Tab-separated table of C-alpha atoms and ligand atoms in Angstrom:
chain	number	residue	atom	x	y	z
A	55	UNK	CA	8.563	60.731	98.876
A	56	UNK	CA	5.046	59.674	99.660
A	57	UNK	CA	4.250	58.522	103.171
A	58	UNK	CA	2.139	55.845	101.488
A	59	UNK	CA	4.670	53.515	99.898
A	60	UNK	CA	5.363	49.831	99.375
A	61	UNK	CA	7.743	48.217	101.802
A	62	UNK	CA	8.444	44.479	101.964
A	63	UNK	CA	5.786	43.949	99.309
A	64	UNK	CA	3.097	45.783	101.190
A	65	UNK	CA	1.628	49.272	101.175
A	66	UNK	CA	2.480	51.172	104.355
A	67	UNK	CA	1.103	54.323	105.903
A	68	UNK	CA	4.222	55.834	107.477
A	69	UNK	CA	5.596	52.840	109.444
A	70	UNK	CA	2.376	50.809	109.566
A	71	UNK	CA	1.262	48.122	107.113
A	72	UNK	CA	-2.121	49.109	105.711
A	73	UNK	CA	-3.362	45.517	105.942
A	74	UNK	CA	-2.870	45.599	109.709
A	75	UNK	CA	-4.868	48.828	109.942
A	76	UNK	CA	-7.628	47.265	107.854
A	77	UNK	CA	-7.741	44.231	110.137
A	78	UNK	CA	-8.069	46.442	113.210
A	79	UNK	CA	-10.415	49.131	111.908
A	80	UNK	CA	-12.477	47.323	109.280
A	81	UNK	CA	-13.052	48.600	105.749
A	82	UNK	CA	-13.767	51.039	104.285
A	83	UNK	CA	-11.801	53.650	106.245
A	84	UNK	CA	-9.865	56.842	105.678
A	85	UNK	CA	-6.231	56.767	106.730
A	86	UNK	CA	-4.414	60.088	107.220
A	87	UNK	CA	-0.713	60.639	107.781
A	88	UNK	CA	0.346	63.221	110.325
A	89	UNK	CA	3.794	63.468	108.710
A	90	UNK	CA	2.268	64.333	105.340
A	91	UNK	CA	0.050	67.042	106.830
A	92	UNK	CA	2.966	68.505	108.782
A	93	UNK	CA	5.329	68.551	105.816
A	94	UNK	CA	2.761	70.153	103.505
A	95	UNK	CA	2.166	72.890	106.077
A	96	UNK	CA	5.883	73.366	106.627
A	97	UNK	CA	6.434	73.838	102.886
A	98	UNK	CA	3.959	76.718	103.056
A	99	UNK	CA	5.349	78.192	106.244
A	100	UNK	CA	8.892	78.138	104.870
A	101	UNK	CA	7.883	79.764	101.596
A	102	UNK	CA	6.122	82.708	103.275
A	103	UNK	CA	8.955	83.405	105.729
A	104	UNK	CA	9.714	87.118	105.855
A	105	UNK	CA	6.254	88.114	104.620
A	106	UNK	CA	3.628	89.514	107.023
A	107	UNK	CA	1.538	86.441	106.229
A	108	UNK	CA	-0.922	84.158	107.962
A	109	UNK	CA	-1.658	80.694	106.571
A	110	UNK	CA	-5.318	79.924	107.246
A	111	UNK	CA	-6.160	76.300	106.554
A	112	UNK	CA	-9.443	76.004	104.617
A	113	UNK	CA	-11.340	73.584	106.826
A	114	UNK	CA	-13.772	72.521	104.174
A	115	UNK	CA	-11.065	70.310	102.633
A	116	UNK	CA	-10.999	68.109	105.732
A	117	UNK	CA	-12.541	69.200	109.004
A	118	UNK	CA	-11.653	66.251	111.198
A	119	UNK	CA	-10.646	67.802	114.516
A	120	UNK	CA	-7.412	65.802	114.621
A	121	UNK	CA	-6.420	67.128	111.203
A	122	UNK	CA	-7.245	70.717	112.192
A	123	UNK	CA	-5.407	70.295	115.493
A	124	UNK	CA	-2.322	68.934	113.681
A	125	UNK	CA	-2.216	72.145	111.655
A	126	UNK	CA	-3.116	74.383	114.600
A	127	UNK	CA	-0.122	73.057	116.560
A	128	UNK	CA	2.153	74.189	113.742
A	129	UNK	CA	0.727	77.696	113.757
A	130	UNK	CA	-2.013	77.558	111.135
A	131	UNK	CA	-5.068	79.762	111.288
A	132	UNK	CA	-8.388	78.730	109.771
A	133	UNK	CA	-10.614	79.706	106.884
A	134	UNK	CA	-14.171	78.604	107.680
A	135	UNK	CA	-17.405	78.759	105.720
A	136	UNK	CA	-20.049	78.007	108.347
A	137	UNK	CA	-20.698	78.264	112.067
A	138	UNK	CA	-20.088	74.522	112.248
A	139	UNK	CA	-16.586	74.910	110.839
A	140	UNK	CA	-15.969	77.914	113.074
A	141	UNK	CA	-16.832	75.792	116.088
A	142	UNK	CA	-14.553	73.021	114.806
A	143	UNK	CA	-11.653	75.452	114.379
A	144	UNK	CA	-12.102	76.707	117.943
A	145	UNK	CA	-12.461	73.189	119.322
A	146	UNK	CA	-9.217	72.180	117.601
A	147	UNK	CA	-7.380	75.020	119.333
A	148	UNK	CA	-7.163	77.704	116.655
A	149	UNK	CA	-7.325	81.126	118.327
A	150	UNK	CA	-10.178	83.386	117.121
A	151	UNK	CA	-7.749	86.056	115.927
A	152	UNK	CA	-6.466	83.579	113.334
A	153	UNK	CA	-9.904	82.671	111.960
A	154	UNK	CA	-11.452	84.046	108.773
A	155	UNK	CA	-15.083	83.465	107.854
A	156	UNK	CA	-15.664	83.111	104.086
A	157	UNK	CA	-18.679	82.065	102.046
A	158	UNK	CA	-21.481	83.669	100.017
A	159	UNK	CA	-24.392	82.956	102.330
A	160	UNK	CA	-23.762	83.667	105.996
A	161	UNK	CA	-26.861	83.940	108.158
A	162	UNK	CA	-27.399	86.663	110.757
A	163	UNK	CA	-26.992	84.042	113.491
A	164	UNK	CA	-23.640	82.964	112.041
A	165	UNK	CA	-22.494	86.569	111.825
A	166	UNK	CA	-23.470	87.183	115.439
A	167	UNK	CA	-21.606	84.092	116.599
A	168	UNK	CA	-18.502	85.116	114.636
A	169	UNK	CA	-18.553	88.635	116.086
A	170	UNK	CA	-19.094	87.445	119.641
A	171	UNK	CA	-16.217	85.000	119.192
A	172	UNK	CA	-13.977	87.839	118.046
A	173	UNK	CA	-12.611	86.327	114.864
A	174	UNK	CA	-10.034	88.053	112.700
A	175	UNK	CA	-12.243	88.941	109.762
A	176	UNK	CA	-15.337	88.155	107.768
A	177	UNK	CA	-14.972	88.035	104.009
A	178	UNK	CA	-18.025	89.621	102.454
A	179	UNK	CA	-19.271	88.677	98.999
A	180	UNK	CA	-22.165	91.032	98.250
A	181	UNK	CA	-23.711	94.359	99.251
A	182	UNK	CA	-26.789	92.770	100.860
A	183	UNK	CA	-24.466	90.618	102.973
A	184	UNK	CA	-22.415	93.690	103.919
A	185	UNK	CA	-25.531	95.595	104.996
A	186	UNK	CA	-26.814	92.700	107.072
A	187	UNK	CA	-23.445	92.367	108.807
A	188	UNK	CA	-23.483	96.091	109.554
A	189	UNK	CA	-26.888	95.702	111.239
A	190	UNK	CA	-25.859	92.638	113.205
A	191	UNK	CA	-22.609	94.267	114.336
A	192	UNK	CA	-24.365	97.393	115.546
A	193	UNK	CA	-26.923	95.247	117.379
A	194	UNK	CA	-24.180	93.421	119.296
A	195	UNK	CA	-22.201	96.628	119.794
A	196	UNK	CA	-19.142	95.640	117.776
A	197	UNK	CA	-17.402	96.736	114.633
A	198	UNK	CA	-17.067	93.863	112.191
A	199	UNK	CA	-13.586	93.501	110.660
A	200	UNK	CA	-14.226	92.880	106.982
A	201	UNK	CA	-12.487	92.132	103.715
A	202	UNK	CA	-14.521	92.455	100.536
A	203	UNK	CA	-14.132	89.538	98.188
A	204	UNK	CA	-13.626	90.683	94.650
A	205	UNK	CA	-14.382	88.504	91.663
A	206	UNK	CA	-11.386	89.315	89.453
A	207	UNK	CA	-12.877	87.656	86.340
A	208	UNK	CA	-9.949	85.396	85.537
A	209	UNK	CA	-10.118	81.875	84.197
A	210	UNK	CA	-8.520	79.495	86.695
A	211	UNK	CA	-8.292	76.801	83.997
A	212	UNK	CA	-9.612	74.159	86.314
A	213	UNK	CA	-12.764	71.983	86.381
A	214	UNK	CA	-15.896	74.130	85.818
A	215	UNK	CA	-17.407	73.020	89.135
A	216	UNK	CA	-14.404	74.286	91.101
A	217	UNK	CA	-13.741	77.507	89.200
A	218	UNK	CA	-14.824	80.493	91.291
A	219	UNK	CA	-13.151	83.593	89.885
A	220	UNK	CA	-14.987	84.199	86.631
A	221	UNK	CA	-17.696	86.826	86.252
A	222	UNK	CA	-20.364	84.133	85.757
A	223	UNK	CA	-19.533	82.415	89.071
A	224	UNK	CA	-21.590	83.310	92.140
A	225	UNK	CA	-18.543	84.290	94.174
A	226	UNK	CA	-17.325	87.728	95.174
A	227	UNK	CA	-18.272	91.258	94.178
A	228	UNK	CA	-17.861	92.097	90.504
A	229	UNK	CA	-14.820	94.089	89.522
A	230	UNK	CA	-17.072	96.841	88.159
A	231	UNK	CA	-18.893	97.233	91.492
A	232	UNK	CA	-16.134	96.683	94.019
A	233	UNK	CA	-14.941	100.302	94.318
A	234	UNK	CA	-18.437	101.551	95.125
A	235	UNK	CA	-18.922	98.695	97.599
A	236	UNK	CA	-15.635	99.436	99.313
A	237	UNK	CA	-16.547	103.091	99.690
A	238	UNK	CA	-19.938	102.135	101.139
A	239	UNK	CA	-18.282	99.688	103.569
A	240	UNK	CA	-15.889	102.382	104.748
A	241	UNK	CA	-18.857	104.555	105.692
A	242	UNK	CA	-20.858	101.979	107.682
A	243	UNK	CA	-20.818	102.358	111.460
A	244	UNK	CA	-20.829	98.592	112.130
A	245	UNK	CA	-18.103	97.770	109.617
A	246	UNK	CA	-14.371	98.166	109.778
A	247	UNK	CA	-13.254	97.487	106.226
A	248	UNK	CA	-9.687	96.200	106.294
A	249	UNK	CA	-9.013	95.066	102.782
A	250	UNK	CA	-9.776	92.800	99.871
A	251	UNK	CA	-10.000	89.062	99.339
A	252	UNK	CA	-10.131	86.744	96.366
A	253	UNK	CA	-10.195	83.017	95.667
A	254	UNK	CA	-10.262	82.055	92.020
A	255	UNK	CA	-10.786	78.327	92.152
A	256	UNK	CA	-9.473	75.007	93.302
A	257	UNK	CA	-6.964	72.458	92.001
A	258	UNK	CA	-4.993	75.043	90.000
A	259	UNK	CA	-1.832	73.618	88.522
A	260	UNK	CA	-0.759	76.710	86.624
A	261	UNK	CA	0.549	79.958	88.116
A	262	UNK	CA	-0.625	82.289	85.339
A	263	UNK	CA	-4.226	82.677	86.588
A	264	UNK	CA	-2.788	83.622	89.977
A	265	UNK	CA	-0.486	86.166	88.420
A	266	UNK	CA	-3.401	87.702	86.511
A	267	UNK	CA	-5.657	87.811	89.588
A	268	UNK	CA	-2.991	89.135	91.972
A	269	UNK	CA	-2.010	91.816	89.458
A	270	UNK	CA	-5.641	92.962	89.278
A	271	UNK	CA	-5.812	92.931	93.063
A	272	UNK	CA	-2.682	95.083	93.319
A	273	UNK	CA	-4.041	97.601	90.802
A	274	UNK	CA	-7.339	97.762	92.636
A	275	UNK	CA	-5.604	98.255	95.974
A	276	UNK	CA	-3.534	101.126	94.595
A	277	UNK	CA	-6.632	102.706	93.111
A	278	UNK	CA	-8.613	102.520	96.365
A	279	UNK	CA	-5.695	103.988	98.239
A	280	UNK	CA	-5.484	106.857	95.775
A	281	UNK	CA	-9.103	107.583	96.645
A	282	UNK	CA	-8.103	107.862	100.287
A	283	UNK	CA	-9.397	104.445	101.376
A	284	UNK	CA	-7.317	102.281	103.685
A	285	UNK	CA	-6.445	98.795	102.433
A	286	UNK	CA	-4.182	97.018	104.880
A	287	UNK	CA	-5.049	93.349	104.373
A	288	UNK	CA	-5.106	91.207	101.261
A	289	UNK	CA	-6.481	87.679	101.381
A	290	UNK	CA	-5.218	85.650	98.451
A	291	UNK	CA	-7.443	82.602	98.853
A	292	UNK	CA	-6.313	79.052	98.222
A	293	UNK	CA	-6.597	76.722	95.287
A	294	UNK	CA	-3.125	75.340	94.703
A	295	UNK	CA	-3.431	71.887	93.257
A	296	UNK	CA	-1.882	68.519	93.899
A	297	UNK	CA	-0.968	65.692	91.515
A	298	UNK	CA	-3.816	63.235	91.088
A	299	UNK	CA	-2.705	61.959	87.711
A	300	UNK	CA	0.722	63.193	86.725
A	301	UNK	CA	-0.157	66.889	86.906
A	302	UNK	CA	2.816	69.028	87.873
A	303	UNK	CA	1.514	71.567	90.341
A	304	UNK	CA	3.844	74.439	91.188
A	305	UNK	CA	5.984	74.410	94.304
A	306	UNK	CA	4.757	76.678	97.065
A	307	UNK	CA	8.013	78.610	96.710
A	308	UNK	CA	7.165	79.390	93.068
A	309	UNK	CA	3.619	80.343	93.976
A	310	UNK	CA	4.842	82.673	96.712
A	311	UNK	CA	7.314	84.193	94.265
A	312	UNK	CA	4.313	85.363	92.225
A	313	UNK	CA	2.896	86.886	95.412
A	314	UNK	CA	6.181	88.650	96.120
A	315	UNK	CA	6.215	90.066	92.599
A	316	UNK	CA	2.595	91.254	92.526
A	317	UNK	CA	0.930	92.129	95.843
A	318	UNK	CA	3.711	91.984	98.451
A	319	UNK	CA	5.194	95.390	97.510
A	320	UNK	CA	1.938	97.034	98.692
A	321	UNK	CA	3.014	96.260	102.249
A	322	UNK	CA	-0.322	94.834	103.431
A	323	UNK	CA	-0.834	91.883	105.725
A	324	UNK	CA	-1.324	88.781	103.590
A	325	UNK	CA	-3.560	85.802	104.162
A	326	UNK	CA	-3.303	82.458	102.382
A	327	UNK	CA	-6.145	79.954	102.501
A	328	UNK	CA	-4.808	76.606	101.279
A	329	UNK	CA	-7.009	73.567	101.737
A	330	UNK	CA	-6.369	70.723	99.334
A	331	UNK	CA	-2.631	71.342	99.137
A	332	UNK	CA	-2.212	70.797	102.889
A	333	UNK	CA	-4.195	67.585	103.224
A	334	UNK	CA	-4.992	66.100	99.806
A	335	UNK	CA	-1.913	63.902	99.600
A	336	UNK	CA	-2.141	63.009	103.277
A	337	UNK	CA	-5.012	60.551	103.010
A	338	UNK	CA	-6.051	57.283	101.413
A	339	UNK	CA	-9.381	55.498	101.419
A	340	UNK	CA	-8.859	51.807	102.115
A	341	UNK	CA	-11.442	49.437	100.720
A	342	UNK	CA	-11.886	45.701	100.266
A	343	UNK	CA	-12.857	43.893	97.103
A	344	UNK	CA	-16.266	42.252	97.491
A	345	UNK	CA	-16.634	40.647	94.078
A	346	UNK	CA	-14.990	40.492	90.707
A	347	UNK	CA	-17.716	40.439	88.080
A	348	UNK	CA	-16.714	39.676	84.529
A	349	UNK	CA	-18.919	41.147	81.811
A	350	UNK	CA	-19.287	40.889	78.059
A	351	UNK	CA	-17.872	44.338	77.427
A	352	UNK	CA	-16.393	45.278	80.808
A	353	UNK	CA	-15.077	43.626	83.912
A	354	UNK	CA	-16.129	45.112	87.226
A	355	UNK	CA	-14.439	45.131	90.586
A	356	UNK	CA	-17.083	45.736	93.238
A	357	UNK	CA	-15.597	47.196	96.405
A	358	UNK	CA	-16.981	48.069	99.823
A	359	UNK	CA	-16.347	51.825	99.457
A	360	UNK	CA	-18.806	53.910	97.479
A	361	UNK	CA	-19.786	57.390	96.394
A	362	UNK	CA	-21.173	58.076	99.864
A	363	UNK	CA	-17.567	57.721	101.105
A	364	UNK	CA	-15.798	59.414	98.184
A	365	UNK	CA	-17.967	61.569	95.949
A	366	UNK	CA	-15.277	63.204	93.825
A	367	UNK	CA	-15.306	60.719	90.929
A	368	UNK	CA	-19.097	61.029	90.583
A	369	UNK	CA	-19.212	64.796	91.172
A	370	UNK	CA	-16.164	65.981	89.233
A	371	UNK	CA	-15.199	62.967	87.117
A	372	UNK	CA	-12.151	63.063	89.361
A	373	UNK	CA	-9.313	60.621	88.858
A	374	UNK	CA	-7.909	58.887	91.938
A	375	UNK	CA	-4.997	56.470	91.658
A	376	UNK	CA	-5.866	53.042	93.049
A	377	UNK	CA	-3.149	50.824	94.503
A	378	UNK	CA	-3.470	47.190	95.543
A	379	UNK	CA	-2.334	47.027	99.173
A	380	UNK	CA	-0.355	43.858	98.405
A	381	UNK	CA	2.331	44.973	95.965
A	382	UNK	CA	1.781	43.211	92.641
A	383	UNK	CA	4.686	41.283	91.154
A	384	UNK	CA	6.447	43.354	88.522
A	385	UNK	CA	5.431	40.796	85.869
A	386	UNK	CA	1.822	40.451	87.072
A	387	UNK	CA	-0.659	40.542	84.169
A	388	UNK	CA	-2.776	43.686	84.012
A	389	UNK	CA	-6.418	43.955	83.003
A	390	UNK	CA	-8.784	46.882	82.765
A	391	UNK	CA	-11.574	47.092	85.317
A	392	UNK	CA	-14.327	49.471	86.263
A	393	UNK	CA	-13.959	49.849	90.021
A	394	UNK	CA	-17.434	50.412	91.441
A	395	UNK	CA	-19.196	50.681	94.779
A	396	UNK	CA	-22.388	48.966	95.960
A	397	UNK	CA	-24.670	52.034	95.680
A	398	UNK	CA	-27.667	51.943	93.354
A	399	UNK	CA	-26.332	54.613	90.981
A	400	UNK	CA	-24.384	54.100	87.781
A	401	UNK	CA	-22.343	57.125	88.843
A	402	UNK	CA	-21.048	55.140	91.808
A	403	UNK	CA	-17.790	54.358	90.074
A	404	UNK	CA	-14.359	55.108	91.520
A	405	UNK	CA	-12.499	54.386	88.305
A	406	UNK	CA	-13.283	53.500	84.725
A	407	UNK	CA	-11.274	51.018	82.684
A	408	UNK	CA	-8.416	51.134	85.171
A	409	UNK	CA	-5.466	48.791	84.590
A	410	UNK	CA	-5.101	46.569	87.667
A	411	UNK	CA	-3.438	43.256	88.464
A	412	UNK	CA	-5.628	40.193	89.083
A	413	UNK	CA	-7.855	40.753	92.131
A	414	UNK	CA	-9.741	38.392	94.431
A	415	UNK	CA	-12.574	39.011	96.863
A	416	UNK	CA	-10.990	40.119	100.140
A	417	UNK	CA	-8.084	41.955	98.518
A	418	UNK	CA	-7.448	45.449	99.799
A	419	UNK	CA	-7.225	48.544	97.611
A	420	UNK	CA	-6.015	52.022	98.532
A	421	UNK	CA	-7.705	54.926	96.767
A	422	UNK	CA	-5.094	57.664	96.809
A	423	UNK	CA	-5.210	61.437	97.332
A	424	UNK	CA	-8.266	61.038	99.566
A	425	UNK	CA	-7.228	63.533	102.224
A	426	UNK	CA	-9.122	66.530	100.791
A	427	UNK	CA	-12.775	66.897	99.769
A	428	UNK	CA	-13.295	63.229	100.532
A	429	UNK	CA	-14.537	62.275	104.013
A	430	UNK	CA	-16.068	65.770	104.341
A	431	UNK	CA	-18.333	65.099	101.377
A	432	UNK	CA	-19.504	61.820	102.851
A	433	UNK	CA	-23.224	61.199	102.993
A	434	UNK	CA	-25.598	58.659	104.444
A	435	UNK	CA	-26.938	57.644	101.060
A	436	UNK	CA	-28.177	54.046	100.931
A	437	UNK	CA	-27.915	54.092	104.755
A	438	UNK	CA	-24.315	53.016	104.619
A	439	UNK	CA	-22.306	53.691	107.752
A	440	UNK	CA	-19.873	56.599	107.323
A	441	UNK	CA	-16.300	55.378	106.962
A	442	UNK	CA	-14.176	55.932	110.069
A	443	UNK	CA	-11.050	58.065	109.949
A	444	UNK	CA	-7.682	57.241	111.467
A	445	UNK	CA	-4.540	59.314	111.888
A	446	UNK	CA	-1.188	57.561	111.637
A	447	UNK	CA	1.812	58.960	113.471
A	448	UNK	CA	4.977	56.939	112.856
A	449	UNK	CA	4.241	53.415	114.041
A	450	UNK	CA	1.087	54.366	115.961
A	451	UNK	CA	-2.418	55.325	114.973
A	452	UNK	CA	-5.574	56.728	116.518
A	453	UNK	CA	-9.152	56.379	115.433
A	454	UNK	CA	-9.992	60.066	115.042
A	455	UNK	CA	-13.575	59.534	113.939
A	456	UNK	CA	-15.179	56.239	114.804
A	457	UNK	CA	-17.656	54.366	112.644
A	458	UNK	CA	-21.084	54.911	114.198
A	459	UNK	CA	-23.247	51.867	114.846
A	460	UNK	CA	-26.635	51.180	113.328
A	461	UNK	CA	-28.276	52.009	116.635
A	462	UNK	CA	-27.006	55.584	116.332
A	463	UNK	CA	-28.235	55.823	112.742
A	464	UNK	CA	-31.731	54.571	113.642
A	465	UNK	CA	-31.892	56.865	116.671
A	466	UNK	CA	-31.604	59.977	114.473
A	467	UNK	CA	-35.175	59.650	113.253
A	468	UNK	CA	-38.461	59.898	115.073
A	469	UNK	CA	-41.676	58.214	114.008
A	470	UNK	CA	-44.655	60.381	115.057
A	471	UNK	CA	-46.848	58.800	117.718
A	472	UNK	CA	-50.025	59.618	115.759
A	473	UNK	CA	-49.065	57.181	113.033
A	474	UNK	CA	-51.111	54.063	113.590
A	475	UNK	CA	-49.146	50.971	114.549
A	476	UNK	CA	-47.986	48.933	111.591
A	477	UNK	CA	-50.802	46.449	110.954
A	478	UNK	CA	-50.124	42.814	111.748
A	479	UNK	CA	-50.799	40.158	109.114
A	480	UNK	CA	-54.430	39.747	110.230
A	481	UNK	CA	-55.481	43.389	110.187
A	482	UNK	CA	-53.579	43.807	106.939
A	483	UNK	CA	-55.770	41.131	105.357
A	484	UNK	CA	-58.867	42.858	106.784
A	485	UNK	CA	-57.655	46.208	105.486
A	486	UNK	CA	-57.205	44.737	102.049
A	487	UNK	CA	-60.723	43.360	102.040
A	488	UNK	CA	-62.035	46.689	103.315
A	489	UNK	CA	-60.418	48.479	100.439
A	490	UNK	CA	-61.976	46.103	97.951
A	491	UNK	CA	-65.486	46.590	99.303
B	640	PLP	C1	-12.478	76.283	99.097
B	640	PLP	C2	-11.827	77.554	99.476
B	640	PLP	C3	-10.465	77.590	99.779
B	640	PLP	C4	-9.578	76.375	99.690
B	640	PLP	O1	-9.449	75.909	98.397
B	640	PLP	P1	-8.368	74.774	98.062
B	640	PLP	O2	-8.527	74.566	96.618
B	640	PLP	O3	-8.727	73.579	98.863
B	640	PLP	O4	-7.043	75.321	98.433
B	640	PLP	C5	-9.927	78.798	100.162
B	640	PLP	N1	-10.668	79.924	100.225
B	640	PLP	C6	-11.983	79.923	99.940
B	640	PLP	C7	-12.745	81.194	100.032
B	640	PLP	C8	-12.606	78.745	99.556
B	640	PLP	O5	-13.898	78.746	99.241
């Protein structure tokens, strides 16, 4: 059962009416449910029981410190892709030995920080990156614990922009080159190569690509071992999907069954890196209707949330369910609307031709499945204030990221002193004449 459900004719977040939250926080805002985050993590933790496994939450899905801390308290590690995320993981209480650093483009400074922090492992995606890490590690007098990310060349059957495990994607070391790379890594003084990693894509709703990738990983592991190389860790990445629009993603138990059948018999430590699956269903974006604008061919609902708050529809053509916060009568008439934001881009559209009950300015809408890849992709485009984030816990809530004020936005920039003062009306007139002469 969703933690976002109608009760007494009104959408609730756990025990709180969303309209009350909107009145207190102001729209638009992200509303997360602690219960939903906890239960998604617990599903994972239960499914991997008995395996030598660590569940490392992929912070890039939602890096609010309160969200990370909620997962940290339940035992999660972290998968990070930048020094910023590494610092967030530490600040939220995740111990360094549970942190994995992924990503194709780590800088030397990031590597140094990771090594000095003493994280569990860096996942390396190319030979040049491996060689740089070796140098950095020797310079700081440490051995870098490493897994090499292999690109297993399988089709994740997901959106092209979130597929990462095909040969044409930039991620990982090609299958044809990985053995040589592993052997090189094993011989580098600054590197302690521990194993292999993969991550084939995001929002997978089918287990077959996993089975194909994990089978390749198991074969590769056996082959490296036959050559006398130690492989004692396998990092299986993330990517398990959620239902945005009636998809039927696998249970975590079924997903882990594939792991048990493919890579578990090798007896390595296992790492899982779920992101979306832990937090995607745990958030909504609450927005208010500004105007209803009828058109000759289409009717528009203009809301106060936009692509700077939630980029997924513009970036991935993503579908997000939209619920009126006041439950519509079961016999309410339904019309199709384009639900759009105020930004000066035609792509600023949350939904196209979406059936909705009659709406008035001031009505509240909840854009669902906004817990993952939503607030984190927020931007300052059109100088709109970033939406605040709140975390609901039963019948209480906390503002876990406040809406900044305009003062703070203006204070980010500096106008150089050598720029002449803006001319007043008089000197402007003079300037204009001067130019004409
Ligand atoms: C993005 C990413 C994840 C998480 O992906 P989800 O689809 O959110 O589970 C895990 N591992 C790596 C290396 C990633 O880049």
